[in-house]
């Protein structure tokens, strides 16, 4: 089962989707680029990252640091 937490438009035919999913018996956080296929369905690409839920705080710290650096 996959739970969509958030998604945003990346381009005309691409979105970035944040999900929680089960993988090999454990829950993972996944940030992945999806594209709109010929059937009009969002399809995941290999572009993304999947991490254990215990690392979400570290990912949040990384995003905050990226925001800080982008303003410098």
PDB file of C-alpha atoms in Angstrom:
ATOM      1  CA  UNK A   1       0.000   0.000   0.000  1.00  0.00           C
ATOM      2  CA  UNK A   2       1.188   3.486  -0.831  1.00  0.00           C
ATOM      3  CA  UNK A   3      -0.001   6.663   0.900  1.00  0.00           C
ATOM      4  CA  UNK A   4       0.542   9.923  -0.983  1.00  0.00           C
ATOM      5  CA  UNK A   5       1.634  12.655   1.439  1.00  0.00           C
ATOM      6  CA  UNK A   6       2.302  15.463  -1.042  1.00  0.00           C
ATOM      7  CA  UNK A   7       2.966  16.145  -4.690  1.00  0.00           C
ATOM      8  CA  UNK A   8       3.911  19.126  -6.804  1.00  0.00           C
ATOM      9  CA  UNK A   9       4.305  19.931 -10.493  1.00  0.00           C
ATOM     10  CA  UNK A  10       7.869  19.673 -11.830  1.00  0.00           C
ATOM     11  CA  UNK A  11       7.158  20.304 -15.508  1.00  0.00           C
ATOM     12  CA  UNK A  12       4.386  19.932 -18.053  1.00  0.00           C
ATOM     13  CA  UNK A  13       4.303  16.146 -17.829  1.00  0.00           C
ATOM     14  CA  UNK A  14       6.153  15.526 -14.559  1.00  0.00           C
ATOM     15  CA  UNK A  15       5.352  15.693 -10.862  1.00  0.00           C
ATOM     16  CA  UNK A  16       7.338  14.981  -7.713  1.00  0.00           C
ATOM     17  CA  UNK A  17       5.433  12.767  -5.306  1.00  0.00           C
ATOM     18  CA  UNK A  18       6.175  12.131  -1.628  1.00  0.00           C
ATOM     19  CA  UNK A  19       4.787   8.819  -0.396  1.00  0.00           C
ATOM     20  CA  UNK A  20       4.985   6.337   2.448  1.00  0.00           C
ATOM     21  CA  UNK A  21       5.142   2.755   1.235  1.00  0.00           C
ATOM     22  CA  UNK A  22       5.951  -0.745   2.418  1.00  0.00           C
ATOM     23  CA  UNK A  23       9.170  -2.260   1.101  1.00  0.00           C
ATOM     24  CA  UNK A  24      10.462  -5.663   2.138  1.00  0.00           C
ATOM     25  CA  UNK A  25       8.369  -5.627   5.292  1.00  0.00           C
ATOM     26  CA  UNK A  26       9.333  -2.108   6.392  1.00  0.00           C
ATOM     27  CA  UNK A  27       7.897   1.348   5.836  1.00  0.00           C
ATOM     28  CA  UNK A  28       9.861   3.791   3.694  1.00  0.00           C
ATOM     29  CA  UNK A  29       9.573   7.426   2.695  1.00  0.00           C
ATOM     30  CA  UNK A  30       9.878   7.914  -1.043  1.00  0.00           C
ATOM     31  CA  UNK A  31      10.417  11.088  -3.089  1.00  0.00           C
ATOM     32  CA  UNK A  32      10.090  10.252  -6.747  1.00  0.00           C
ATOM     33  CA  UNK A  33       9.566  11.913 -10.119  1.00  0.00           C
ATOM     34  CA  UNK A  34       6.518  10.633 -12.022  1.00  0.00           C
ATOM     35  CA  UNK A  35       5.634  11.213 -15.664  1.00  0.00           C
ATOM     36  CA  UNK A  36       2.296  11.224 -17.424  1.00  0.00           C
ATOM     37  CA  UNK A  37       2.181   8.165 -19.683  1.00  0.00           C
ATOM     38  CA  UNK A  38       0.218   7.705 -22.942  1.00  0.00           C
ATOM     39  CA  UNK A  39      -2.782   6.373 -20.980  1.00  0.00           C
ATOM     40  CA  UNK A  40      -2.928   9.517 -18.853  1.00  0.00           C
ATOM     41  CA  UNK A  41      -1.599   7.754 -15.732  1.00  0.00           C
ATOM     42  CA  UNK A  42       1.223   8.941 -13.479  1.00  0.00           C
ATOM     43  CA  UNK A  43       4.104   6.473 -13.731  1.00  0.00           C
ATOM     44  CA  UNK A  44       7.156   6.443 -11.419  1.00  0.00           C
ATOM     45  CA  UNK A  45      10.645   6.941 -12.815  1.00  0.00           C
ATOM     46  CA  UNK A  46      13.992   5.824 -11.405  1.00  0.00           C
ATOM     47  CA  UNK A  47      14.649   9.454 -10.432  1.00  0.00           C
ATOM     48  CA  UNK A  48      14.132   9.684  -6.706  1.00  0.00           C
ATOM     49  CA  UNK A  49      15.164   8.545  -3.288  1.00  0.00           C
ATOM     50  CA  UNK A  50      13.738   6.025  -0.830  1.00  0.00           C
ATOM     51  CA  UNK A  51      14.769   6.129   2.828  1.00  0.00           C
ATOM     52  CA  UNK A  52      13.809   4.459   6.085  1.00  0.00           C
ATOM     53  CA  UNK A  53      11.339   6.497   8.141  1.00  0.00           C
ATOM     54  CA  UNK A  54      13.956   6.936  10.883  1.00  0.00           C
ATOM     55  CA  UNK A  55      15.881   9.206   8.500  1.00  0.00           C
ATOM     56  CA  UNK A  56      13.048  11.683   7.827  1.00  0.00           C
ATOM     57  CA  UNK A  57      14.429  14.174  10.370  1.00  0.00           C
ATOM     58  CA  UNK A  58      17.774  14.116   8.569  1.00  0.00           C
ATOM     59  CA  UNK A  59      16.061  14.669   5.219  1.00  0.00           C
ATOM     60  CA  UNK A  60      14.185  17.623   6.691  1.00  0.00           C
ATOM     61  CA  UNK A  61      17.477  19.102   7.942  1.00  0.00           C
ATOM     62  CA  UNK A  62      18.937  18.719   4.453  1.00  0.00           C
ATOM     63  CA  UNK A  63      15.989  20.549   2.867  1.00  0.00           C
ATOM     64  CA  UNK A  64      16.250  23.380   5.413  1.00  0.00           C
ATOM     65  CA  UNK A  65      19.976  23.732   4.648  1.00  0.00           C
ATOM     66  CA  UNK A  66      19.213  23.804   0.919  1.00  0.00           C
ATOM     67  CA  UNK A  67      16.722  26.614   1.504  1.00  0.00           C
ATOM     68  CA  UNK A  68      19.282  28.544   3.534  1.00  0.00           C
ATOM     69  CA  UNK A  69      21.966  28.133   0.853  1.00  0.00           C
ATOM     70  CA  UNK A  70      19.578  29.180  -1.895  1.00  0.00           C
ATOM     71  CA  UNK A  71      19.085  32.548  -0.162  1.00  0.00           C
ATOM     72  CA  UNK A  72      22.816  33.219   0.222  1.00  0.00           C
TER      73      UNK A  72
END
